[in-house]
Each structure stands twice: as structure tokens, then as C-alpha cells.
Coordinates of N, CA and C and ligand atoms in Angstrom, one line a residue:
M92 N -16.0 217.5 -41.8 CA -16.3 218.1 -43.4 C -16.6 216.9 -43.9
I93 N -16.9 217.2 -44.6 CA -17.9 215.6 -45.8 C -16.8 215.4 -46.8
Y94 N -16.3 214.8 -46.9 CA -15.8 215.0 -48.0 C -16.5 213.9 -49.5
P95 N -15.7 214.5 -50.8 CA -16.7 213.8 -51.9 C -15.5 212.5 -52.0
I96 N -16.3 211.2 -52.3 CA -15.8 210.4 -52.3 C -14.8 209.7 -53.9
V97 N -13.7 209.5 -53.9 CA -13.1 209.4 -55.4 C -13.7 208.6 -55.4
I98 N -13.7 208.4 -56.9 CA -14.4 207.2 -58.0 C -12.9 206.6 -58.8
Y99 N -13.6 205.3 -59.2 CA -12.9 204.2 -59.9 C -12.5 205.3 -61.0
G100 N -11.5 204.7 -61.0 CA -10.1 205.0 -62.4 C -9.4 206.5 -61.9
H101 N -9.4 207.0 -61.3 CA -8.8 208.1 -60.2 C -7.3 207.3 -59.8
P102 N -6.6 208.1 -60.5 CA -5.2 207.2 -60.1 C -4.8 207.0 -58.2
V103 N -5.3 208.4 -57.5 CA -4.8 207.7 -56.2 C -5.8 206.8 -55.6
L104 N -6.5 205.7 -56.1 CA -7.1 204.6 -55.8 C -6.1 203.6 -56.0
K105 N -4.8 203.6 -56.9 CA -3.9 202.9 -57.2 C -2.7 203.0 -56.3
R106 N -2.7 203.6 -56.3 CA -1.1 204.1 -55.2 C -1.2 203.2 -54.0
V107 N -0.1 202.8 -53.8 CA 0.2 201.9 -52.7 C 0.4 203.5 -51.4
A108 N 0.0 203.2 -50.1 CA -0.2 204.4 -49.7 C 0.6 204.4 -48.5
P109 N 1.6 205.5 -48.1 CA 2.7 205.0 -47.5 C 2.0 205.2 -45.8
D110 N 2.8 204.8 -44.9 CA 2.8 205.0 -43.6 C 2.6 206.3 -43.1
I111 N 2.3 206.4 -42.2 CA 2.5 208.2 -41.8 C 3.1 208.0 -40.4
S112 N 3.7 209.2 -39.9 CA 3.9 209.5 -38.6 C 3.4 211.0 -37.9
K113 N 3.2 210.9 -36.1 CA 2.7 211.8 -35.4 C 3.0 213.2 -36.1
E114 N 4.7 213.4 -36.4 CA 4.9 214.9 -36.4 C 4.2 215.3 -38.1
E115 N 3.9 214.5 -38.7 CA 3.3 215.0 -40.6 C 2.2 215.3 -40.5
Y116 N 1.5 214.6 -40.0 CA -0.2 215.3 -39.3 C -0.7 215.2 -38.0
P117 N -0.4 216.3 -37.5 CA -1.0 216.7 -36.3 C -2.3 217.0 -35.8
H118 N -3.0 216.8 -37.3 CA -4.5 216.9 -37.1 C -5.3 215.8 -37.4
I119 N -4.5 214.5 -36.9 CA -4.9 213.1 -37.4 C -6.0 213.2 -36.5
K120 N -6.7 213.0 -35.9 CA -8.1 212.9 -35.4 C -9.2 213.8 -35.7
Q121 N -9.0 215.2 -36.5 CA -10.1 215.7 -37.8 C -10.0 215.2 -38.7
I122 N -8.9 213.9 -39.3 CA -8.9 213.2 -40.9 C -10.2 212.4 -40.1
V123 N -9.6 211.6 -39.0 CA -10.1 210.6 -38.4 C -11.9 210.9 -38.3
N124 N -12.3 212.1 -37.7 CA -13.7 212.1 -37.4 C -14.3 212.7 -38.8
D125 N -13.6 213.1 -40.0 CA -14.3 213.6 -40.8 C -13.9 212.4 -41.9
M126 N -13.6 211.5 -41.4 CA -13.5 210.3 -42.1 C -14.7 209.2 -42.2
F127 N -14.9 209.2 -40.7 CA -16.4 208.5 -40.1 C -17.4 209.4 -40.2
D128 N -17.2 210.6 -40.4 CA -18.7 211.1 -41.1 C -19.0 211.3 -42.3
T129 N -17.9 211.3 -43.4 CA -18.0 210.9 -44.6 C -18.6 209.7 -45.2
M130 N -17.8 208.5 -44.1 CA -18.7 207.2 -44.1 C -20.0 207.4 -43.8
E131 N -20.1 207.5 -43.2 CA -21.7 207.5 -42.2 C -22.7 208.7 -43.3
V132 N -22.5 209.6 -44.3 CA -23.3 210.1 -45.0 C -23.8 209.2 -46.0
S133 N -22.6 208.4 -46.9 CA -22.1 208.1 -47.7 C -22.8 206.2 -47.2
H134 N -23.1 206.2 -46.4 CA -23.2 204.4 -45.9 C -22.9 203.8 -46.2
G135 N -21.8 204.1 -46.3 CA -20.7 202.9 -45.9 C -19.9 202.3 -44.7
V136 N -19.6 201.1 -44.5 CA -19.7 200.7 -43.7 C -17.9 200.4 -43.5
G137 N -16.7 200.8 -44.4 CA -15.5 201.0 -44.1 C -15.4 202.1 -45.4
L138 N -14.1 202.7 -44.8 CA -13.3 203.6 -45.8 C -12.1 204.0 -45.8
A139 N -11.2 204.0 -46.4 CA -10.1 204.3 -46.7 C -9.8 205.7 -47.1
A140 N -8.7 206.2 -46.5 CA -7.9 207.4 -46.8 C -7.9 207.7 -48.1
P141 N -7.3 207.0 -49.1 CA -7.1 207.1 -50.7 C -8.4 207.7 -51.1
Q142 N -9.9 206.8 -50.7 CA -11.1 207.3 -51.0 C -11.4 208.4 -51.0
I143 N -10.7 209.3 -50.0 CA -11.3 210.9 -49.9 C -10.2 211.2 -50.4
G144 N -9.1 210.9 -51.4 CA -7.6 211.7 -52.4 C -6.6 211.3 -51.0
L145 N -6.5 211.2 -50.0 CA -5.6 211.2 -49.5 C -4.5 210.2 -49.5
S146 N -3.4 210.0 -50.0 CA -2.7 208.7 -49.8 C -2.0 208.1 -48.7
A147 N -2.4 207.4 -47.9 CA -2.2 207.6 -46.4 C -3.0 206.7 -46.0
R148 N -2.2 205.9 -44.7 CA -2.1 204.5 -44.0 C -3.0 204.4 -43.4
I149 N -4.2 204.7 -43.7 CA -5.2 205.0 -42.7 C -6.9 204.5 -43.0
F150 N -7.8 203.6 -42.6 CA -8.8 203.0 -42.6 C -9.7 203.4 -41.5
V151 N -11.1 203.3 -41.3 CA -12.1 203.3 -41.1 C -13.2 202.2 -41.0
V152 N -13.6 201.6 -40.0 CA -14.8 200.8 -40.3 C -15.7 201.1 -39.3
N153 N -17.2 201.0 -39.3 CA -18.4 201.1 -38.7 C -18.9 200.0 -38.9
G154 N -19.1 199.2 -38.2 CA -20.1 197.6 -38.5 C -21.3 198.0 -38.2
N155 N -21.7 199.0 -37.4 CA -23.1 198.9 -37.2 C -24.3 199.3 -38.1
P156 N -24.2 199.3 -39.5 CA -25.2 199.2 -40.2 C -25.4 198.1 -40.8
L157 N -24.7 197.1 -40.3 CA -24.8 195.5 -40.6 C -25.0 194.7 -39.8
K158 N -25.3 195.7 -38.3 CA -25.6 194.2 -37.2 C -26.8 193.3 -37.5
E159 N -27.8 193.3 -38.0 CA -29.1 192.6 -38.8 C -28.1 191.4 -38.9
D160 N -27.4 191.7 -39.9 CA -26.6 190.2 -40.7 C -25.7 190.0 -39.8
Y161 N -24.9 190.5 -39.7 CA -23.6 190.4 -38.8 C -23.4 190.7 -37.4
P162 N -24.3 190.0 -36.2 CA -24.1 190.4 -35.1 C -23.1 191.2 -34.1
E163 N -21.9 190.3 -34.6 CA -20.6 190.6 -34.2 C -20.2 191.8 -34.9
M164 N -20.5 192.9 -35.8 CA -20.3 193.9 -36.4 C -20.8 195.2 -35.4
E165 N -22.0 194.8 -34.3 CA -22.6 196.0 -33.6 C -21.3 196.6 -32.8
N166 N -21.7 197.8 -33.2 CA -20.4 198.8 -32.0 C -19.3 198.5 -32.6
F167 N -19.1 197.8 -33.6 CA -18.2 198.0 -33.8 C -17.1 199.2 -34.9
R168 N -16.1 200.0 -34.6 CA -16.1 201.4 -34.8 C -15.0 201.7 -34.5
K169 N -14.2 201.6 -35.6 CA -12.4 201.5 -35.3 C -11.5 202.2 -36.5
V170 N -10.9 202.7 -36.1 CA -9.6 203.3 -37.0 C -8.4 202.5 -36.9
F171 N -7.8 202.8 -38.2 CA -6.1 201.5 -38.0 C -5.7 202.7 -38.9
I172 N -4.5 203.3 -38.2 CA -3.0 203.8 -39.3 C -2.3 203.0 -38.8
N173 N -1.5 203.2 -40.1 CA -0.1 202.7 -40.3 C -0.3 201.3 -40.1
A174 N -1.2 201.0 -41.0 CA -2.3 199.1 -40.8 C -1.2 198.5 -41.6
H175 N -0.8 196.9 -40.8 CA -0.2 196.0 -42.1 C -0.7 194.5 -41.7
I176 N -1.2 194.0 -42.2 CA -1.7 192.6 -42.0 C -0.9 191.6 -41.9
T177 N -0.3 190.9 -40.9 CA 0.6 190.3 -41.3 C 0.8 188.7 -41.3
E178 N -0.9 187.9 -41.0 CA -1.1 186.7 -41.3 C -2.8 186.3 -41.7
Y179 N -2.7 185.7 -42.9 CA -3.9 185.1 -42.8 C -4.1 184.0 -43.1
W180 N -5.1 183.6 -42.2 CA -5.5 182.2 -42.5 C -6.8 181.5 -42.5
G181 N -7.0 180.3 -42.3 CA -8.5 179.4 -42.7 C -9.0 179.4 -43.9
E182 N -10.4 179.3 -44.1 CA -10.6 179.1 -44.8 C -10.7 180.0 -46.3
E183 N -11.0 179.7 -47.1 CA -11.3 181.1 -48.5 C -12.9 180.5 -48.7
E184 N -13.4 182.3 -48.3 CA -15.3 182.1 -48.4 C -15.2 183.5 -49.8
I185 N -16.8 182.9 -49.9 CA -16.9 183.6 -51.1 C -18.5 184.3 -51.0
I186 N -17.9 186.0 -50.6 CA -18.8 187.0 -50.6 C -18.8 188.1 -51.4
E187 N -20.2 188.3 -51.1 CA -20.4 189.5 -52.4 C -20.2 191.0 -51.9
E188 N -18.6 191.4 -52.2 CA -18.7 192.6 -52.0 C -19.0 193.6 -52.8
G189 N -19.5 195.4 -52.1 CA -19.2 196.4 -52.5 C -18.6 198.1 -52.6
C190 N -18.2 198.8 -52.8 CA -17.3 199.8 -53.1 C -17.9 201.1 -53.4
L191 N -17.8 202.1 -51.9 CA -18.2 203.7 -52.1 C -17.8 204.0 -53.7
S192 N -16.6 203.3 -53.7 CA -16.1 204.3 -55.0 C -16.3 203.4 -56.5
I193 N -17.0 202.6 -56.2 CA -17.1 201.8 -57.6 C -19.2 201.8 -57.5
P194 N -19.9 202.8 -57.3 CA -21.5 203.1 -57.4 C -22.3 202.2 -57.9
G195 N -22.7 201.3 -57.4 CA -24.1 200.3 -58.2 C -23.5 199.3 -58.7
M196 N -22.3 198.4 -58.1 CA -21.5 197.0 -58.6 C -21.8 196.6 -57.2
H197 N -22.0 195.2 -57.7 CA -21.1 193.8 -56.4 C -20.5 192.8 -56.7
E198 N -19.7 192.6 -56.6 CA -19.2 191.1 -57.0 C -18.8 189.7 -55.9
D199 N -19.0 188.8 -56.6 CA -18.1 188.1 -55.5 C -17.0 188.1 -54.9
V200 N -16.1 188.2 -53.7 CA -14.8 187.9 -53.9 C -14.5 186.8 -52.6
S201 N -13.2 186.3 -53.3 CA -13.0 184.8 -52.0 C -11.6 186.0 -51.1
R202 N -11.6 185.6 -50.1 CA -10.5 185.9 -49.5 C -10.9 185.4 -48.0
K203 N -9.9 185.2 -47.1 CA -9.3 184.0 -46.0 C -10.3 184.8 -44.6
S204 N -10.7 183.6 -44.3 CA -11.6 184.2 -42.7 C -10.8 184.6 -41.1
N205 N -9.8 184.8 -41.6 CA -8.7 185.3 -40.7 C -7.6 185.7 -40.8
I206 N -7.5 187.3 -39.6 CA -6.8 187.9 -40.3 C -5.7 188.4 -38.4
R207 N -4.6 188.4 -39.0 CA -3.9 189.4 -37.8 C -3.4 191.0 -38.1
I208 N -3.5 191.5 -37.8 CA -3.3 192.9 -38.1 C -2.7 193.4 -37.0
E209 N -1.6 194.4 -37.4 CA -1.2 195.3 -37.0 C -1.4 197.0 -37.0
Y210 N -1.8 197.5 -36.2 CA -2.4 199.4 -35.9 C -2.0 199.9 -35.4
L211 N -2.3 201.2 -35.4 CA -2.0 202.5 -34.6 C -3.5 203.2 -34.3
D212 N -3.6 203.3 -33.3 CA -5.2 204.0 -33.0 C -4.7 205.4 -33.1
E213 N -5.7 206.3 -33.1 CA -5.6 207.9 -33.3 C -5.0 208.7 -32.0
D214 N -4.7 207.5 -31.5 CA -3.8 208.3 -30.2 C -2.3 208.0 -30.2
W215 N -2.0 206.9 -31.3 CA -1.1 206.4 -32.1 C 0.0 205.2 -31.0
N216 N -1.2 204.7 -30.1 CA -0.8 203.7 -29.5 C -0.9 202.7 -30.3
F217 N -0.6 201.4 -30.4 CA 0.2 200.3 -31.2 C -0.7 199.1 -31.2
H218 N -1.6 198.2 -31.6 CA -2.3 197.2 -31.3 C -1.8 195.8 -32.7
T219 N -1.9 194.8 -31.9 CA -2.1 193.7 -32.8 C -3.0 193.2 -32.5
D220 N -4.0 192.9 -33.3 CA -5.3 192.2 -32.8 C -5.1 190.9 -33.9
V221 N -6.4 189.9 -33.9 CA -6.6 189.1 -34.8 C -8.1 189.1 -35.3
F222 N -8.8 189.4 -36.4 CA -10.5 189.7 -36.6 C -10.9 188.3 -37.4
S223 N -11.8 187.5 -37.3 CA -12.6 186.7 -37.8 C -13.6 187.1 -38.4
G224 N -15.0 186.3 -39.8 CA -15.4 186.5 -40.2 C -15.6 187.8 -41.1
Y225 N -17.2 188.1 -41.3 CA -17.3 189.4 -41.6 C -16.3 190.3 -41.3
T226 N -16.2 190.8 -39.9 CA -14.8 191.9 -39.6 C -13.6 191.8 -40.3
A227 N -13.4 190.7 -40.8 CA -12.1 189.9 -41.3 C -12.2 191.0 -42.5
R228 N -13.6 190.5 -43.1 CA -13.8 190.7 -44.4 C -13.3 192.5 -45.0
V229 N -14.5 192.7 -44.2 CA -14.3 194.2 -44.1 C -13.2 195.1 -44.1
I230 N -12.3 194.3 -43.3 CA -11.1 195.2 -42.7 C -10.2 194.8 -44.2
Q231 N -10.2 193.7 -44.4 CA -9.1 193.2 -45.8 C -9.5 194.1 -46.8
H232 N -10.6 194.4 -47.2 CA -11.4 195.2 -48.3 C -10.6 196.8 -48.2
E233 N -10.9 197.0 -46.4 CA -10.3 198.3 -46.5 C -8.8 198.5 -46.8
Y234 N -7.9 197.2 -46.2 CA -6.7 197.2 -46.8 C -6.3 197.2 -47.9
D235 N -6.8 196.4 -48.5 CA -6.8 196.2 -49.8 C -6.4 198.2 -50.4
H236 N -7.4 198.8 -50.1 CA -7.3 199.9 -50.7 C -5.8 200.8 -50.2
L237 N -5.2 200.2 -48.9 CA -4.2 201.2 -48.7 C -3.3 200.7 -49.6
D238 N -3.0 199.3 -50.7 CA -2.6 199.0 -51.3 C -2.7 199.1 -53.0
G239 N -3.7 200.1 -53.0 CA -3.9 200.5 -54.4 C -4.7 199.4 -55.0
I240 N -5.6 198.5 -54.5 CA -6.3 197.3 -55.1 C -8.0 197.9 -54.5
L241 N -8.4 197.1 -55.3 CA -9.9 197.1 -55.9 C -10.3 195.9 -55.6
Y242 N -11.5 196.0 -55.2 CA -12.3 194.4 -54.8 C -12.2 193.8 -56.8
V243 N -12.7 195.0 -57.5 CA -12.9 194.4 -58.5 C -11.2 193.8 -59.2
D244 N -10.5 194.2 -58.9 CA -8.6 193.3 -59.1 C -9.0 192.1 -58.7
R245 N -10.1 191.5 -57.7 CA -9.9 190.5 -57.3 C -11.0 189.2 -57.8
V246 N -11.6 189.7 -58.9 CA -12.9 189.0 -59.3 C -12.0 188.2 -60.4
S247 N -12.7 186.9 -60.7 CA -12.3 185.8 -61.6 C -12.0 187.0 -62.9
Q248 N -11.2 186.0 -63.8 CA -11.1 186.5 -65.3 C -12.2 186.8 -66.2
L249 N -13.1 185.7 -66.1 CA -14.6 186.1 -66.7 C -15.0 187.3 -66.3
R250 N -14.9 187.5 -65.1 CA -16.6 188.2 -64.7 C -15.6 189.5 -65.1
K251 N -14.4 189.5 -64.8 CA -13.4 191.2 -65.2 C -13.5 191.5 -67.0
R252 N -14.0 190.1 -67.4 CA -14.4 190.6 -68.5 C -15.7 190.9 -68.7
L253 N -16.3 190.4 -67.9 CA -18.1 190.4 -68.3 C -18.3 191.9 -67.5
I254 N -17.3 192.7 -67.0 CA -17.6 193.7 -65.4 C -17.2 194.8 -66.6
K255 N -16.6 195.1 -67.7 CA -15.2 196.0 -67.8 C -15.7 197.2 -68.7
G256 N -16.9 196.5 -69.3 CA -17.5 197.7 -69.7 C -18.9 198.8 -68.6
K257 N -19.0 198.3 -67.9 CA -19.5 199.0 -67.0 C -18.5 199.4 -66.2
L258 N -17.7 199.0 -65.6 CA -16.4 199.7 -65.4 C -16.0 200.9 -66.0
N259 N -15.7 201.0 -67.3 CA -15.7 201.9 -67.9 C -16.8 202.8 -68.1
G260 N -18.1 203.0 -67.7 CA -18.9 203.7 -67.5 C -18.7 204.4 -66.3
I261 N -18.3 203.9 -65.1 CA -18.5 204.7 -63.9 C -16.9 205.4 -64.3
I262 N -16.0 205.3 -64.7 CA -14.8 205.6 -64.9 C -15.1 207.4 -65.6
K263 N -16.4 207.2 -66.1 CA -16.8 208.7 -67.4 C -18.2 209.1 -66.4
G264 N -18.5 208.4 -65.3 CA -19.3 209.2 -64.9 C -20.5 208.6 -65.0
N265 N -20.6 207.3 -65.3 CA -22.0 206.7 -65.3 C -22.5 206.0 -64.4
F266 N -23.6 206.7 -63.4 CA -23.7 206.0 -62.3 C -24.3 207.3 -61.3
D267 N -24.8 206.3 -60.3 CA -26.0 207.2 -59.4 C -25.5 206.8 -58.3
A268 N -24.7 207.7 -57.7 CA -24.6 207.7 -55.9 C -25.2 209.0 -55.4
D269 N -25.8 208.6 -53.9 CA -26.3 209.4 -53.6 C -25.6 210.6 -52.3
Y270 N -24.5 210.5 -53.1 CA -23.4 211.2 -52.1 C -22.4 211.7 -53.2
K271 N -21.6 213.0 -52.8 CA -20.5 213.9 -53.6 C -19.2 212.8 -53.8
T272 N -19.2 212.7 -55.2 CA -17.8 211.9 -55.8 C -17.0 213.0 -56.7
I273 N -15.7 212.3 -56.9 CA -14.9 213.1 -57.8 C -14.4 211.8 -58.8
L274 N -14.6 212.5 -60.0 CA -13.7 211.5 -60.8 C -12.3 211.4 -61.3
S275 N -12.0 210.6 -62.1 CA -10.5 211.3 -62.3 C -10.9 212.4 -63.5
G276 N -9.4 213.0 -62.9 CA -9.4 214.0 -63.9 C -9.6 215.6 -62.9
Q277 N -10.4 215.1 -62.1 CA -11.2 216.0 -61.4 C -10.3 216.9 -60.3
K278 N -10.4 217.9 -59.5 CA -9.1 218.2 -58.7 C -9.4 217.3 -57.1
L279 N -9.0 217.3 -56.2 CA -9.0 216.1 -55.1 C -9.2 217.8 -53.7
K280 N -9.5 217.8 -53.1 CA -9.8 218.8 -52.1 C -8.5 218.4 -51.2
T281 N -8.0 219.5 -50.7 CA -7.3 219.8 -49.6 C -7.8 219.6 -48.2
I282 N -6.4 218.3 -48.0 CA -7.0 217.5 -46.7 C -5.7 218.5 -45.8
E283 N -6.0 219.3 -44.4 CA -5.2 219.4 -44.0 C -4.7 218.6 -42.9
K284 N -3.3 218.2 -42.8 CA -3.3 217.4 -42.2 C -2.9 217.4 -40.8
Ligands
LIG159 ZN1 -13.9 199.8 -50.9

């Protein structure tokens, strides 16, 4: 199933998503597949569960569309469940980011170049991995969604003031997106766990 994307201003995007268990989520594989499908039709490279209205510690990444600019992301297709970043290190890098939940906007965001992350895969196997470069950036962006943080929360105070009007417009639905969306105040889709 393709889910609509929850848009900036909806409270589910500001919630800290809880860890999930095998018992609570017997249909996790279906949810993960639907998240990959939703991300692909929306032309995203990452999607976090709160963006489909599910407050749960799950995100997916598909780096393939970025392979021209970032060869290391070719065939990088991964799900992260109960993700917890345990270490950040290296240079602070400033790179422009966008987000399916904030259509039509891009802003510079500073992030660390390396991370260590603990997570489960869709078979509930535990992993701890180190990522760097653009992969680490995409993961940090998606991971932030699980903590109720959006990339626009990480821009400078000056930029925040400058983009406030545009963000207020997005809350009200003033944007173009070539995928289905849900605004604040609209009913979320029920997701079978
Ligand atoms: Zn995002």
C-alpha cells in the first residue's frame, strides 16, 4: 500500500517515536514493504514511520537514486528498526537537505560525518554499524524524525526567521507535491501493525 505523506505542522512529526516489539508488530514486513513503496513513488531516499503517521522507531533508506552523485549509496537499501545512534564523530559538514514532509524547500544543515548506530532488521536481528559521508547524513535526517526533529529545526536562527512564512504556508497546504499528502487536522490512515 502507498501511504500519503504527513506534512509539516502535523503533531505526529513532533512526537518522539517509541521502540517497538515483535509481539506488538506481527505485520512488520508488510509495513516495511509499504514504506519502501511509498518512498519510491514519492521519489524519496529515506522515509521514517512518523511520515506515514505511525509513531514507531522505524525508517527506511534507498540510496539508489543518489548513485550518480554519491556512488557509495548505490544499492544501499536498508530498514532500521528501534534505531539508536550511539556515537557521532568527525567533521561538521554543511549540505543542503530536503524532506518529503516539507515539499518544495531545501536548506543547508550541518551534521557530523560519522555515526555508529544500533538497530534491528525486519527479521528482528540486532546490528551495530558505522556509517560515514552521505549515507551517515541520510540516516541522521531519518533518525531525527524518530525524535520529533525536522531538518528545519537545525538551520540557523537567521534562516529560521527567513523561512517562517514559507513553513506557515506549507502547514496550510500551500505547496506542490506529486504524491498524496496529509495536512495537520486531517485524519491519518490506519496502519495494521
Ligand atoms: Zn525528512
